[in-house]
Amino acid sequence: MDLTKYVQAVSLEDFGKPFRHQAVWNRRLRTSGGRFFPHDGHLDFAPRILEEYGEALFRQIVRHELTHYHLYFEQKGYKHGDADFKKLLKEVDGLRYAPPPKQRTVHEYLCRECGQVFQRQRRINLERMRCGACGGRLKIREIGLKADDGG
Ligand SMILES: [Zn+2]
Ligand SMILES: [Zn+2]
């Protein structure tokens, strides 16, 4: 997908106004689906939204960021708490909050003997599995993936 072209199309079809800046993917966005940068007008989007939830929901995230975008350049209330923002977001059927990341738990294992750390997506059998470095027994430690925030 050419992201900027996609955002241009959504802007014309759903707002009736052109999008004149750049849209770029940002994999570091975790809890938010996108972000608007007033200083240069560009938009960031989290590819996870498209990957995990599909195009229909991603389009609602694009509408959210375009709501910030158009209101800002029209010198109206473009922030989440502003009446202009709430009104326009509702009109275009934008999404107020990005859906949460479908985080996979990463299972982390630690060798009891040498301290070597292993990460696996799936649980492993601790009775059978031994440390690849020293042959020692492993113990489990579970961690989640970290999330940041944005708008
Ligand atoms: Zn070991
Ligand atoms: Zn926002």
Tab-separated table of C-alpha atoms and ligand atoms in Angstrom:
chain	number	residue	atom	x	y	z
A	1	MET	CA	0.000	0.000	0.000
A	2	ASP	CA	1.233	3.505	-0.845
A	3	LEU	CA	0.288	5.043	2.473
A	4	THR	CA	0.338	8.688	1.413
A	5	LYS	CA	-1.833	7.913	-1.632
A	6	TYR	CA	-4.220	5.956	0.579
A	7	VAL	CA	-4.548	8.862	3.029
A	8	GLN	CA	-5.075	11.262	0.118
A	9	ALA	CA	-7.924	9.078	-1.129
A	10	VAL	CA	-9.568	8.781	2.312
A	11	SER	CA	-9.269	12.537	2.752
A	12	LEU	CA	-11.021	13.258	-0.542
A	13	GLU	CA	-13.682	10.584	-0.181
A	14	ASP	CA	-14.548	11.049	3.501
A	15	PHE	CA	-13.776	14.745	4.110
A	16	GLY	CA	-14.063	16.211	0.618
A	17	LYS	CA	-10.706	17.921	1.193
A	18	PRO	CA	-7.187	17.198	-0.052
A	19	PHE	CA	-4.388	15.837	2.127
A	20	ARG	CA	-1.243	17.706	1.065
A	21	HIS	CA	1.435	16.228	3.319
A	22	GLN	CA	3.159	12.904	3.926
A	23	ALA	CA	1.947	9.785	5.729
A	24	VAL	CA	4.513	7.300	7.018
A	25	TRP	CA	4.469	3.992	8.876
A	26	ASN	CA	5.772	4.008	12.418
A	27	ARG	CA	6.272	0.607	14.023
A	28	ARG	CA	7.039	2.121	17.388
A	29	LEU	CA	3.454	3.321	17.873
A	30	ARG	CA	1.928	0.674	20.101
A	31	THR	CA	-1.102	1.945	21.996
A	32	SER	CA	-2.072	4.634	19.490
A	33	GLY	CA	-2.961	3.984	15.886
A	34	GLY	CA	-1.529	7.172	14.488
A	35	ARG	CA	-0.136	10.580	15.267
A	36	PHE	CA	-0.406	14.068	13.764
A	37	PHE	CA	2.621	16.361	13.704
A	38	PRO	CA	1.459	20.005	13.457
A	39	HIS	CA	4.976	21.395	12.875
A	40	ASP	CA	5.336	19.748	9.455
A	41	GLY	CA	1.838	18.399	8.823
A	42	HIS	CA	2.817	14.765	8.420
A	43	LEU	CA	0.993	11.760	9.854
A	44	ASP	CA	2.384	8.587	11.393
A	45	PHE	CA	0.435	5.333	11.353
A	46	ALA	CA	0.958	2.068	13.188
A	47	PRO	CA	1.128	-0.820	10.694
A	48	ARG	CA	-0.133	-3.159	13.416
A	49	ILE	CA	-3.652	-1.708	13.040
A	50	LEU	CA	-3.815	-2.718	9.393
A	51	GLU	CA	-2.078	-6.041	10.022
A	52	GLU	CA	-4.147	-7.047	13.064
A	53	TYR	CA	-7.554	-5.453	12.381
A	54	GLY	CA	-7.817	-4.968	8.623
A	55	GLU	CA	-8.482	-2.090	6.267
A	56	ALA	CA	-11.971	-1.031	7.455
A	57	LEU	CA	-10.779	-0.321	10.974
A	58	PHE	CA	-7.511	1.180	9.763
A	59	ARG	CA	-9.531	3.631	7.674
A	60	GLN	CA	-11.287	4.822	10.857
A	61	ILE	CA	-7.877	5.491	12.392
A	62	VAL	CA	-6.881	7.442	9.279
A	63	ARG	CA	-10.063	9.511	9.687
A	64	HIS	CA	-9.090	10.246	13.298
A	65	GLU	CA	-5.701	11.629	12.289
A	66	LEU	CA	-7.201	13.503	9.329
A	67	THR	CA	-9.662	15.105	11.758
A	68	HIS	CA	-6.697	16.531	13.694
A	69	TYR	CA	-5.065	17.489	10.401
A	70	HIS	CA	-7.895	19.366	8.711
A	71	LEU	CA	-9.057	21.180	11.852
A	72	TYR	CA	-5.511	22.303	12.607
A	73	PHE	CA	-5.024	23.870	9.169
A	74	GLU	CA	-8.476	25.449	9.378
A	75	GLN	CA	-7.473	26.949	12.730
A	76	LYS	CA	-10.272	25.199	14.581
A	77	GLY	CA	-10.152	23.142	17.754
A	78	TYR	CA	-8.039	20.174	16.650
A	79	LYS	CA	-7.302	18.535	20.004
A	80	HIS	CA	-9.128	15.575	21.552
A	81	GLY	CA	-10.991	17.698	24.117
A	82	ASP	CA	-12.172	20.338	21.610
A	83	ALA	CA	-15.834	20.499	20.542
A	84	ASP	CA	-14.810	20.901	16.871
A	85	PHE	CA	-12.757	17.717	17.076
A	86	LYS	CA	-15.515	15.647	18.679
A	87	LYS	CA	-18.092	16.881	16.192
A	88	LEU	CA	-16.064	16.251	13.029
A	89	LEU	CA	-14.799	12.872	14.256
A	90	LYS	CA	-18.390	11.771	14.726
A	91	GLU	CA	-19.441	13.088	11.304
A	92	VAL	CA	-16.764	11.130	9.447
A	93	ASP	CA	-17.159	8.043	11.683
A	94	GLY	CA	-13.597	8.136	12.943
A	95	LEU	CA	-12.367	5.974	15.768
A	96	ARG	CA	-11.818	7.711	19.113
A	97	TYR	CA	-9.446	5.096	20.562
A	98	ALA	CA	-7.167	2.685	18.783
A	99	PRO	CA	-7.861	-0.954	19.636
A	100	PRO	CA	-5.288	-2.468	21.973
A	101	PRO	CA	-2.286	-4.303	20.557
A	102	LYS	CA	-2.888	-8.005	20.213
A	103	GLN	CA	0.250	-8.650	22.169
A	104	ARG	CA	1.741	-12.075	22.175
A	105	THR	CA	3.259	-13.178	25.401
A	106	VAL	CA	6.911	-13.951	25.069
A	107	HIS	CA	8.038	-16.798	27.271
A	108	GLU	CA	11.459	-16.209	28.648
A	109	TYR	CA	13.569	-18.989	30.099
A	110	LEU	CA	16.633	-18.744	32.247
A	111	CYS	CA	19.266	-21.458	32.739
A	112	ARG	CA	19.609	-22.326	36.417
A	113	GLU	CA	23.256	-23.231	35.915
A	114	CYS	CA	24.867	-20.654	33.615
A	115	GLY	CA	22.233	-17.892	33.494
A	116	GLN	CA	21.773	-18.066	29.713
A	117	VAL	CA	18.429	-16.500	28.683
A	118	PHE	CA	16.161	-17.895	25.929
A	119	GLN	CA	12.963	-16.477	24.453
A	120	ARG	CA	10.270	-18.580	22.801
A	121	GLN	CA	6.775	-17.745	21.518
A	122	ARG	CA	5.465	-21.059	22.821
A	123	ARG	CA	5.787	-22.764	26.151
A	124	ILE	CA	8.407	-25.459	26.201
A	125	ASN	CA	8.572	-28.625	28.283
A	126	LEU	CA	10.895	-27.824	31.170
A	127	GLU	CA	11.336	-31.516	31.983
A	128	ARG	CA	12.730	-32.275	28.537
A	129	MET	CA	14.372	-29.059	27.438
A	130	ARG	CA	17.878	-28.288	28.614
A	131	CYS	CA	20.134	-25.277	28.213
A	132	GLY	CA	21.827	-25.316	24.813
A	133	ALA	CA	24.990	-23.806	26.240
A	134	CYS	CA	25.679	-25.986	29.288
A	135	GLY	CA	22.973	-28.647	29.467
A	136	GLY	CA	21.608	-27.211	32.700
A	137	ARG	CA	17.944	-27.096	33.724
A	138	LEU	CA	15.792	-24.124	32.769
A	139	LYS	CA	13.266	-22.088	34.677
A	140	ILE	CA	10.531	-19.902	33.213
A	141	ARG	CA	10.033	-16.202	33.487
A	142	GLU	CA	7.194	-14.559	31.487
A	143	ILE	CA	7.410	-11.107	30.007
A	144	GLY	CA	5.069	-9.025	27.857
A	145	LEU	CA	5.899	-6.650	25.037
A	146	LYS	CA	6.292	-3.029	25.973
A	147	ALA	CA	3.915	-0.331	24.771
A	148	ASP	CA	4.322	3.419	24.347
A	149	ASP	CA	1.673	6.071	23.937
A	150	GLY	CA	0.704	8.801	21.533
A	151	GLY	CA	-2.278	10.379	19.884
B	1	ZN	ZN	23.188	-23.124	30.898
B	2	ZN	ZN	-5.756	11.798	18.241
